[in-house]
Amino acid sequence: MASIVTPRVGFAALGTLCAGLGAGHLASQGGGVGPLLESALIVGLSGFVFYTVYDLPGWGISHSGRWRAVRIAALTALSFASLAGVVWLIWLLEHHAFKLPFLIAFATSLGAAVGSRAGPYAVKADEQLAEAQELATLLSINDRVLRHNIRNELSVALGYLDGIEDVEDDAEVAERAAIVRDHLSELSETSERTRRIASIWRTGSLQSFDLVPLVRERVDRVTAEDPEAAIETELPDRRIVRAHPSLPLAFEEALRNAVEHNGDDVTVTVCVGRDGDATTLVVADTGGGLPATDRETLRNAEETPLEHTEGLGLWLIYWTVTRGGGAVEFAENDPRGTVVRIRLPDRPESDGPSGPVPEAAELRRRARRAAMWGDPDVAGVGTGDPEADESA
């Protein structure tokens, strides 16, 4: 049923209801020019709703936004019908009662026509505002990285390089060179993470994953690099989701944060389960916990001068999940540690993007914008997975 009932079907049902009201009015009133014109007016208004069924894909709004537009249209129709009933009641009390069936049918069709055309406008404006706010946050993060992380690493590296040509002790030269190499490596990793985050934010496609082999493959990768890591898994036989192409990278980031940023005695548990109409992917550890300022920053989805995440990994997780239409929660574990709870909503395989994922027209617009930045790794060009794009 999920693959059949789509937002376009919702608009089609609303249009059919309005056309049915027009046909029912004609049938109940019998022949005559008056009832025929009245029914034609009602059916004509339903044409606006059916036109929305046709042009809805061109609006470039998300799957959830489309359903919101359907709700706006339906509520507008209901509001107009209620208003018509109140007007009829006032006329009745003043002994000027008009034909109630026509009044209700006309008002319902008019409300549906207005709502079906205004709803997508309202939703698109909201989503563009949300995108602008996300872009402002992304620019704020990049500005902080440029001003703080990169500047500090370069300052330290240049400090150790200063006067190195005058040092006669080979051991000291080697020591300085090693320190410079370490800081430049940190600088390279920081710049790569900012590139990954920008790539994730620009990507608007979805990809199907079976979470079970995905989790097992990434857990094996982490434990191969750190054999002492204690990682337990609770997995079903199979769980298919549609999410952002960088979901494997985000999961591995959450896993590495749990393993590397805590002591040797930490235990990490990975669970895949169900929560209502969504699939959940949970990474819980028994470590020191995530700082409250970082949780608050991610909860508000913004960076401030006094309150920002020290690492970029949490933002990588956040945008991978939210840009794919999901939700992520960073919470305290009981009795200690951190829980990263990723929620991926069910969505029909064939009904296009979900959540804040844009359609093809929006992807082309982002690609043009990214080209203006001089970045060849743009949405609609790469795969959306920074690892895959980098190796291509």
Short mmCIF file of C-alpha atoms in Angstrom, two decimals:
data_model
loop_
_atom_site.label_atom_id
_atom_site.label_comp_id
_atom_site.label_asym_id
_atom_site.label_seq_id
_atom_site.Cartn_x
_atom_site.Cartn_y
_atom_site.Cartn_z
CA MET A 1 0.00 0.00 0.00
CA ALA A 2 2.90 2.37 0.78
CA SER A 3 4.05 2.21 -2.84
CA ILE A 4 0.55 3.11 -4.16
CA VAL A 5 -0.60 5.90 -1.85
CA THR A 6 1.56 8.86 -2.85
CA PRO A 7 1.02 12.64 -2.55
CA ARG A 8 -0.14 12.79 -6.16
CA VAL A 9 -2.75 10.15 -5.34
CA GLY A 10 -3.83 12.33 -2.42
CA PHE A 11 -4.38 15.33 -4.71
CA ALA A 12 -6.16 13.08 -7.23
CA ALA A 13 -8.50 11.86 -4.49
CA LEU A 14 -9.24 15.43 -3.46
CA GLY A 15 -9.96 16.41 -7.07
CA THR A 16 -12.20 13.38 -7.52
CA LEU A 17 -14.12 14.35 -4.38
CA CYS A 18 -14.73 17.85 -5.77
CA ALA A 19 -15.77 16.51 -9.19
CA GLY A 20 -18.05 14.03 -7.42
CA LEU A 21 -19.69 16.87 -5.50
CA GLY A 22 -20.40 18.61 -8.80
CA ALA A 23 -21.84 15.49 -10.38
CA GLY A 24 -23.87 14.74 -7.26
CA HIS A 25 -25.29 18.26 -7.25
CA LEU A 26 -26.44 17.89 -10.85
CA ALA A 27 -28.00 14.50 -10.15
CA SER A 28 -29.86 15.77 -7.08
CA GLN A 29 -31.17 18.92 -8.74
CA GLY A 30 -32.27 17.29 -11.96
CA GLY A 31 -32.18 19.04 -15.32
CA GLY A 32 -32.20 22.71 -16.06
CA VAL A 33 -29.68 25.32 -17.08
CA GLY A 34 -29.14 26.58 -13.54
CA PRO A 35 -28.08 23.26 -11.94
CA LEU A 36 -25.99 22.46 -15.01
CA LEU A 37 -24.04 25.73 -14.74
CA GLU A 38 -23.63 25.26 -11.00
CA SER A 39 -22.27 21.76 -11.47
CA ALA A 40 -19.99 22.93 -14.26
CA LEU A 41 -18.59 25.59 -11.92
CA ILE A 42 -17.86 23.02 -9.21
CA VAL A 43 -16.31 20.52 -11.62
CA GLY A 44 -14.28 23.32 -13.23
CA LEU A 45 -12.75 24.22 -9.88
CA SER A 46 -11.72 20.58 -9.42
CA GLY A 47 -9.63 20.99 -12.57
CA PHE A 48 -7.18 23.14 -10.61
CA VAL A 49 -6.68 20.25 -8.20
CA PHE A 50 -6.11 17.77 -11.03
CA TYR A 51 -3.60 20.16 -12.57
CA THR A 52 -1.63 20.04 -9.33
CA VAL A 53 -1.47 16.25 -9.74
CA TYR A 54 0.18 16.86 -13.11
CA ASP A 55 2.72 19.53 -12.15
CA LEU A 56 3.56 18.47 -8.57
CA PRO A 57 6.87 16.76 -9.57
CA GLY A 58 8.11 20.03 -11.07
CA TRP A 59 7.88 21.93 -7.80
CA GLY A 60 11.16 20.51 -6.50
CA ILE A 61 9.81 19.96 -2.98
CA SER A 62 10.42 16.96 -0.79
CA HIS A 63 8.24 13.89 -0.37
CA SER A 64 7.17 14.92 3.13
CA GLY A 65 6.64 18.46 1.81
CA ARG A 66 4.30 17.09 -0.86
CA TRP A 67 2.21 15.38 1.78
CA ARG A 68 2.16 18.64 3.72
CA ALA A 69 0.82 20.37 0.58
CA VAL A 70 -1.93 17.72 0.36
CA ARG A 71 -2.87 18.41 3.98
CA ILE A 72 -2.92 22.16 3.32
CA ALA A 73 -5.26 21.67 0.35
CA ALA A 74 -7.57 19.35 2.29
CA LEU A 75 -7.71 21.62 5.33
CA THR A 76 -8.36 24.65 3.12
CA ALA A 77 -11.25 22.82 1.47
CA LEU A 78 -12.63 21.85 4.88
CA SER A 79 -12.27 25.42 6.14
CA PHE A 80 -14.09 26.85 3.13
CA ALA A 81 -16.87 24.28 3.54
CA SER A 82 -17.22 25.15 7.23
CA LEU A 83 -17.30 28.85 6.42
CA ALA A 84 -20.00 28.20 3.83
CA GLY A 85 -22.06 26.34 6.43
CA VAL A 86 -21.76 29.27 8.85
CA VAL A 87 -22.76 31.74 6.12
CA TRP A 88 -25.76 29.57 5.20
CA LEU A 89 -26.80 29.43 8.86
CA ILE A 90 -26.64 33.23 9.10
CA TRP A 91 -28.74 33.54 5.97
CA LEU A 92 -31.20 31.02 7.36
CA LEU A 93 -31.63 33.03 10.55
CA GLU A 94 -32.25 36.15 8.47
CA HIS A 95 -34.74 34.25 6.28
CA HIS A 96 -32.53 34.46 3.18
CA ALA A 97 -31.39 30.87 3.08
CA PHE A 98 -29.55 29.86 -0.08
CA LYS A 99 -29.28 26.31 -1.43
CA LEU A 100 -27.05 24.54 1.09
CA PRO A 101 -25.86 21.61 -1.10
CA PHE A 102 -24.60 23.93 -3.81
CA LEU A 103 -23.04 26.32 -1.32
CA ILE A 104 -21.13 23.53 0.45
CA ALA A 105 -20.03 21.85 -2.80
CA PHE A 106 -18.92 25.15 -4.31
CA ALA A 107 -17.02 26.23 -1.19
CA THR A 108 -15.32 22.85 -0.86
CA SER A 109 -14.17 22.88 -4.49
CA LEU A 110 -13.03 26.49 -4.23
CA GLY A 111 -11.07 25.71 -1.06
CA ALA A 112 -9.49 22.65 -2.65
CA ALA A 113 -8.51 24.67 -5.74
CA VAL A 114 -6.99 27.46 -3.65
CA GLY A 115 -5.24 25.06 -1.29
CA SER A 116 -3.86 22.83 -4.03
CA ARG A 117 -2.22 25.79 -5.77
CA ALA A 118 -1.13 27.71 -2.65
CA GLY A 119 0.06 24.67 -0.68
CA PRO A 120 3.10 23.88 -2.86
CA TYR A 121 4.10 27.55 -2.81
CA ALA A 122 4.02 27.62 0.99
CA VAL A 123 5.91 24.35 1.34
CA LYS A 124 8.56 25.36 -1.19
CA ALA A 125 9.12 28.67 0.59
CA ASP A 126 9.54 26.87 3.93
CA GLU A 127 12.00 24.37 2.47
CA GLN A 128 14.03 27.09 0.78
CA LEU A 129 14.20 28.97 4.09
CA ALA A 130 15.34 25.80 5.86
CA GLU A 131 17.97 25.24 3.16
CA ALA A 132 19.23 28.81 3.56
CA GLN A 133 19.53 28.31 7.32
CA GLU A 134 21.44 25.05 6.79
CA LEU A 135 23.75 26.77 4.31
CA ALA A 136 24.42 29.53 6.86
CA THR A 137 25.35 26.87 9.41
CA LEU A 138 27.62 25.14 6.91
CA LEU A 139 29.37 28.41 6.12
CA SER A 140 29.73 29.12 9.84
CA ILE A 141 31.37 25.74 10.39
CA ASN A 142 33.75 26.22 7.47
CA ASP A 143 34.60 29.71 8.73
CA ARG A 144 35.43 28.33 12.18
CA VAL A 145 37.57 25.57 10.68
CA LEU A 146 39.47 28.06 8.53
CA ARG A 147 39.96 30.55 11.35
CA HIS A 148 40.76 28.11 14.13
CA ASN A 149 41.76 24.58 13.16
CA ILE A 150 43.66 25.28 9.95
CA ARG A 151 45.32 28.41 11.29
CA ASN A 152 46.52 26.62 14.43
CA GLU A 153 47.90 23.63 12.57
CA LEU A 154 49.71 25.84 10.07
CA SER A 155 51.10 28.04 12.85
CA VAL A 156 52.56 25.06 14.68
CA ALA A 157 54.00 23.54 11.49
CA LEU A 158 55.57 26.83 10.43
CA GLY A 159 56.94 27.30 13.92
CA TYR A 160 58.83 24.00 13.78
CA LEU A 161 60.01 24.72 10.23
CA ASP A 162 61.34 28.12 11.23
CA GLY A 163 65.14 27.96 11.31
CA ILE A 164 65.26 24.23 10.54
CA GLU A 165 67.86 24.87 7.85
CA ASP A 166 70.26 26.14 10.55
CA VAL A 167 69.88 23.08 12.81
CA GLU A 168 72.96 20.87 12.63
CA ASP A 169 71.70 17.98 14.75
CA ASP A 170 70.15 15.41 12.40
CA ALA A 171 68.08 13.94 15.21
CA GLU A 172 66.51 17.32 15.96
CA VAL A 173 65.79 17.89 12.26
CA ALA A 174 64.09 14.50 12.06
CA GLU A 175 62.08 15.27 15.19
CA ARG A 176 60.95 18.63 13.84
CA ALA A 177 60.07 17.09 10.48
CA ALA A 178 57.98 14.41 12.20
CA ILE A 179 56.06 17.01 14.18
CA VAL A 180 55.45 19.09 11.05
CA ARG A 181 54.27 15.97 9.22
CA ASP A 182 51.81 15.16 12.03
CA HIS A 183 50.30 18.65 12.00
CA LEU A 184 50.07 18.76 8.23
CA SER A 185 48.36 15.37 8.31
CA GLU A 186 45.83 16.78 10.78
CA LEU A 187 45.36 19.75 8.48
CA SER A 188 44.78 17.46 5.50
CA GLU A 189 42.25 15.39 7.45
CA THR A 190 40.40 18.53 8.59
CA SER A 191 40.16 19.92 5.06
CA GLU A 192 39.01 16.53 3.77
CA ARG A 193 36.24 16.38 6.36
CA THR A 194 34.99 19.84 5.45
CA ARG A 195 34.94 18.74 1.79
CA ARG A 196 32.99 15.63 2.71
CA ILE A 197 30.43 17.62 4.68
CA ALA A 198 29.96 20.07 1.78
CA SER A 199 29.56 17.13 -0.62
CA ILE A 200 27.01 15.49 1.67
CA TRP A 201 25.01 18.70 2.01
CA ARG A 202 24.86 19.22 -1.75
CA THR A 203 23.83 15.66 -2.63
CA GLY A 204 20.10 15.16 -3.15
CA SER A 205 19.76 11.53 -4.18
CA LEU A 206 18.68 8.52 -2.17
CA GLN A 207 20.10 5.01 -2.23
CA SER A 208 18.82 1.67 -0.98
CA PHE A 209 20.83 -0.15 1.70
CA ASP A 210 20.48 -3.38 3.59
CA LEU A 211 21.59 -2.23 7.04
CA VAL A 212 22.62 -5.69 8.21
CA PRO A 213 25.58 -6.28 5.85
CA LEU A 214 26.40 -2.57 6.01
CA VAL A 215 26.77 -2.70 9.79
CA ARG A 216 28.75 -5.93 9.72
CA GLU A 217 31.16 -4.65 7.06
CA ARG A 218 31.87 -1.39 8.90
CA VAL A 219 32.21 -3.12 12.26
CA ASP A 220 34.72 -5.55 10.74
CA ARG A 221 36.66 -2.61 9.29
CA VAL A 222 36.91 -0.83 12.65
CA THR A 223 37.80 -3.98 14.62
CA ALA A 224 40.45 -4.90 12.03
CA GLU A 225 42.18 -1.60 12.75
CA ASP A 226 41.60 -1.83 16.50
CA PRO A 227 41.39 -5.50 17.60
CA GLU A 228 40.87 -4.42 21.22
CA ALA A 229 37.60 -2.66 20.42
CA ALA A 230 34.62 -4.35 22.10
CA ILE A 231 31.68 -4.01 19.70
CA GLU A 232 28.46 -5.97 20.13
CA THR A 233 25.70 -6.11 17.52
CA GLU A 234 21.98 -6.86 17.68
CA LEU A 235 20.80 -7.29 14.09
CA PRO A 236 17.76 -8.73 12.31
CA ASP A 237 18.10 -10.97 9.27
CA ARG A 238 17.45 -8.14 6.84
CA ARG A 239 16.46 -4.44 6.92
CA ILE A 240 16.20 -2.41 3.72
CA VAL A 241 16.17 1.40 3.92
CA ARG A 242 16.46 4.29 1.48
CA ALA A 243 18.82 6.94 2.74
CA HIS A 244 21.55 9.38 1.77
CA PRO A 245 24.40 7.68 -0.15
CA SER A 246 26.85 8.63 2.63
CA LEU A 247 24.99 6.58 5.25
CA PRO A 248 27.84 3.98 5.49
CA LEU A 249 30.33 6.77 6.11
CA ALA A 250 28.12 8.36 8.78
CA PHE A 251 27.64 5.04 10.57
CA GLU A 252 31.39 4.38 10.54
CA GLU A 253 31.98 7.88 11.92
CA ALA A 254 29.59 7.21 14.79
CA LEU A 255 31.29 3.86 15.41
CA ARG A 256 34.80 5.35 15.38
CA ASN A 257 33.75 8.17 17.70
CA ALA A 258 32.48 5.61 20.19
CA VAL A 259 35.68 3.52 19.98
CA GLU A 260 38.44 6.09 19.63
CA HIS A 261 37.21 8.90 21.89
CA ASN A 262 36.80 6.72 24.99
CA GLY A 263 38.95 4.51 27.18
CA ASP A 264 40.05 0.95 26.55
CA ASP A 265 37.28 -0.46 28.74
CA VAL A 266 34.45 1.00 26.66
CA THR A 267 31.81 -1.30 25.20
CA VAL A 268 29.97 -0.31 22.03
CA THR A 269 26.59 -1.78 21.09
CA VAL A 270 25.05 -1.46 17.64
CA CYS A 271 21.33 -2.21 17.25
CA VAL A 272 19.07 -2.18 14.19
CA GLY A 273 15.36 -2.20 14.95
CA ARG A 274 11.95 -0.64 14.32
CA ASP A 275 10.25 2.39 15.84
CA GLY A 276 6.75 2.89 14.48
CA ASP A 277 7.03 3.79 10.80
CA ALA A 278 10.82 4.05 10.82
CA THR A 279 13.96 1.93 11.04
CA THR A 280 16.39 2.79 13.81
CA LEU A 281 20.16 2.41 13.82
CA VAL A 282 21.57 2.90 17.31
CA VAL A 283 25.22 3.16 18.36
CA ALA A 284 25.57 3.19 22.16
CA ASP A 285 28.80 3.28 24.16
CA THR A 286 29.77 3.23 27.83
CA GLY A 287 32.40 5.95 27.54
CA GLY A 288 32.70 9.43 28.95
CA GLY A 289 29.71 10.86 27.11
CA LEU A 290 29.23 13.70 24.66
CA PRO A 291 29.69 17.23 26.06
CA ALA A 292 26.41 18.98 26.77
CA THR A 293 27.43 21.94 24.59
CA ASP A 294 27.90 19.66 21.58
CA ARG A 295 24.50 18.04 22.12
CA GLU A 296 22.85 21.46 22.40
CA THR A 297 24.60 22.74 19.27
CA LEU A 298 23.46 19.75 17.23
CA ARG A 299 19.95 19.96 18.68
CA ASN A 300 19.69 23.59 17.52
CA ALA A 301 21.51 22.80 14.24
CA GLU A 302 23.64 25.91 14.48
CA GLU A 303 27.12 27.00 15.46
CA THR A 304 27.79 29.96 17.73
CA PRO A 305 31.07 31.59 18.82
CA LEU A 306 30.77 30.23 22.36
CA GLU A 307 29.08 26.94 21.58
CA HIS A 308 30.37 24.68 18.83
CA THR A 309 31.36 21.08 18.26
CA GLU A 310 35.07 20.48 18.49
CA GLY A 311 35.05 17.86 15.75
CA LEU A 312 33.44 17.74 12.33
CA GLY A 313 32.43 14.10 12.62
CA LEU A 314 29.17 14.83 14.43
CA TRP A 315 28.16 17.28 11.72
CA LEU A 316 28.98 14.66 9.09
CA ILE A 317 26.55 12.28 10.83
CA TYR A 318 23.92 14.97 11.32
CA TRP A 319 23.77 16.11 7.71
CA THR A 320 24.00 12.64 6.21
CA VAL A 321 20.90 11.61 8.15
CA THR A 322 18.86 14.81 7.88
CA ARG A 323 19.61 15.44 4.20
CA GLY A 324 18.24 11.95 3.56
CA GLY A 325 14.97 12.73 5.34
CA GLY A 326 15.84 11.03 8.63
CA ALA A 327 16.52 12.28 12.14
CA VAL A 328 19.45 11.80 14.48
CA GLU A 329 19.56 12.14 18.25
CA PHE A 330 22.64 12.41 20.45
CA ALA A 331 21.71 11.46 23.99
CA GLU A 332 23.22 10.27 27.25
CA ASN A 333 23.49 6.54 27.84
CA ASP A 334 22.40 4.98 31.12
CA PRO A 335 24.36 4.88 33.40
CA ARG A 336 27.16 6.51 31.37
CA GLY A 337 28.22 7.08 27.80
CA THR A 338 26.60 8.32 24.61
CA VAL A 339 23.78 7.05 22.40
CA VAL A 340 23.59 8.02 18.73
CA ARG A 341 20.11 7.15 17.49
CA ILE A 342 19.54 7.38 13.74
CA ARG A 343 15.93 7.21 12.57
CA LEU A 344 15.28 6.43 8.90
CA PRO A 345 11.59 6.78 7.92
CA ASP A 346 9.86 4.27 5.69
CA ARG A 347 9.34 5.59 2.19
CA PRO A 348 8.08 4.06 -1.06
CA GLU A 349 10.84 2.88 -3.36
CA SER A 350 9.40 4.54 -6.45
CA ASP A 351 8.07 7.83 -5.09
CA GLY A 352 11.21 9.89 -5.37
CA PRO A 353 13.12 11.72 -2.67
CA SER A 354 12.00 12.01 0.89
CA GLY A 355 12.59 14.52 3.64
CA PRO A 356 14.58 17.57 2.57
CA VAL A 357 15.92 15.84 -0.53
CA PRO A 358 15.35 17.99 -3.65
CA GLU A 359 14.12 16.84 -7.03
CA ALA A 360 16.02 16.94 -10.33
CA ALA A 361 15.41 20.63 -10.98
CA GLU A 362 16.70 21.52 -7.54
CA LEU A 363 19.73 19.29 -8.04
CA ARG A 364 20.57 21.11 -11.25
CA ARG A 365 20.30 24.43 -9.45
CA ARG A 366 22.66 23.22 -6.74
CA ALA A 367 25.06 21.92 -9.34
CA ARG A 368 25.19 25.34 -10.98
CA ARG A 369 25.76 26.97 -7.61
CA ALA A 370 28.51 24.52 -6.72
CA ALA A 371 30.16 25.12 -10.10
CA MET A 372 30.31 28.80 -9.22
CA TRP A 373 32.29 27.79 -6.10
CA GLY A 374 34.76 26.05 -8.37
CA ASP A 375 34.16 22.64 -6.77
CA PRO A 376 33.92 19.79 -9.33
CA ASP A 377 32.37 17.45 -6.76
CA VAL A 378 28.80 18.69 -7.16
CA ALA A 379 25.40 17.19 -6.61
CA GLY A 380 24.19 15.32 -9.63
CA VAL A 381 27.80 14.66 -10.73
CA GLY A 382 29.26 12.45 -8.02
CA THR A 383 27.67 9.51 -6.33
CA GLY A 384 27.00 11.36 -3.09
CA ASP A 385 29.42 9.14 -1.21
CA PRO A 386 32.61 11.13 -0.60
CA GLU A 387 34.63 7.91 -0.41
CA ALA A 388 33.38 6.72 -3.79
CA ASP A 389 33.77 10.12 -5.41
CA GLU A 390 37.30 10.45 -4.13
CA SER A 391 38.36 7.12 -5.61
CA ALA A 392 36.60 7.72 -8.94
#
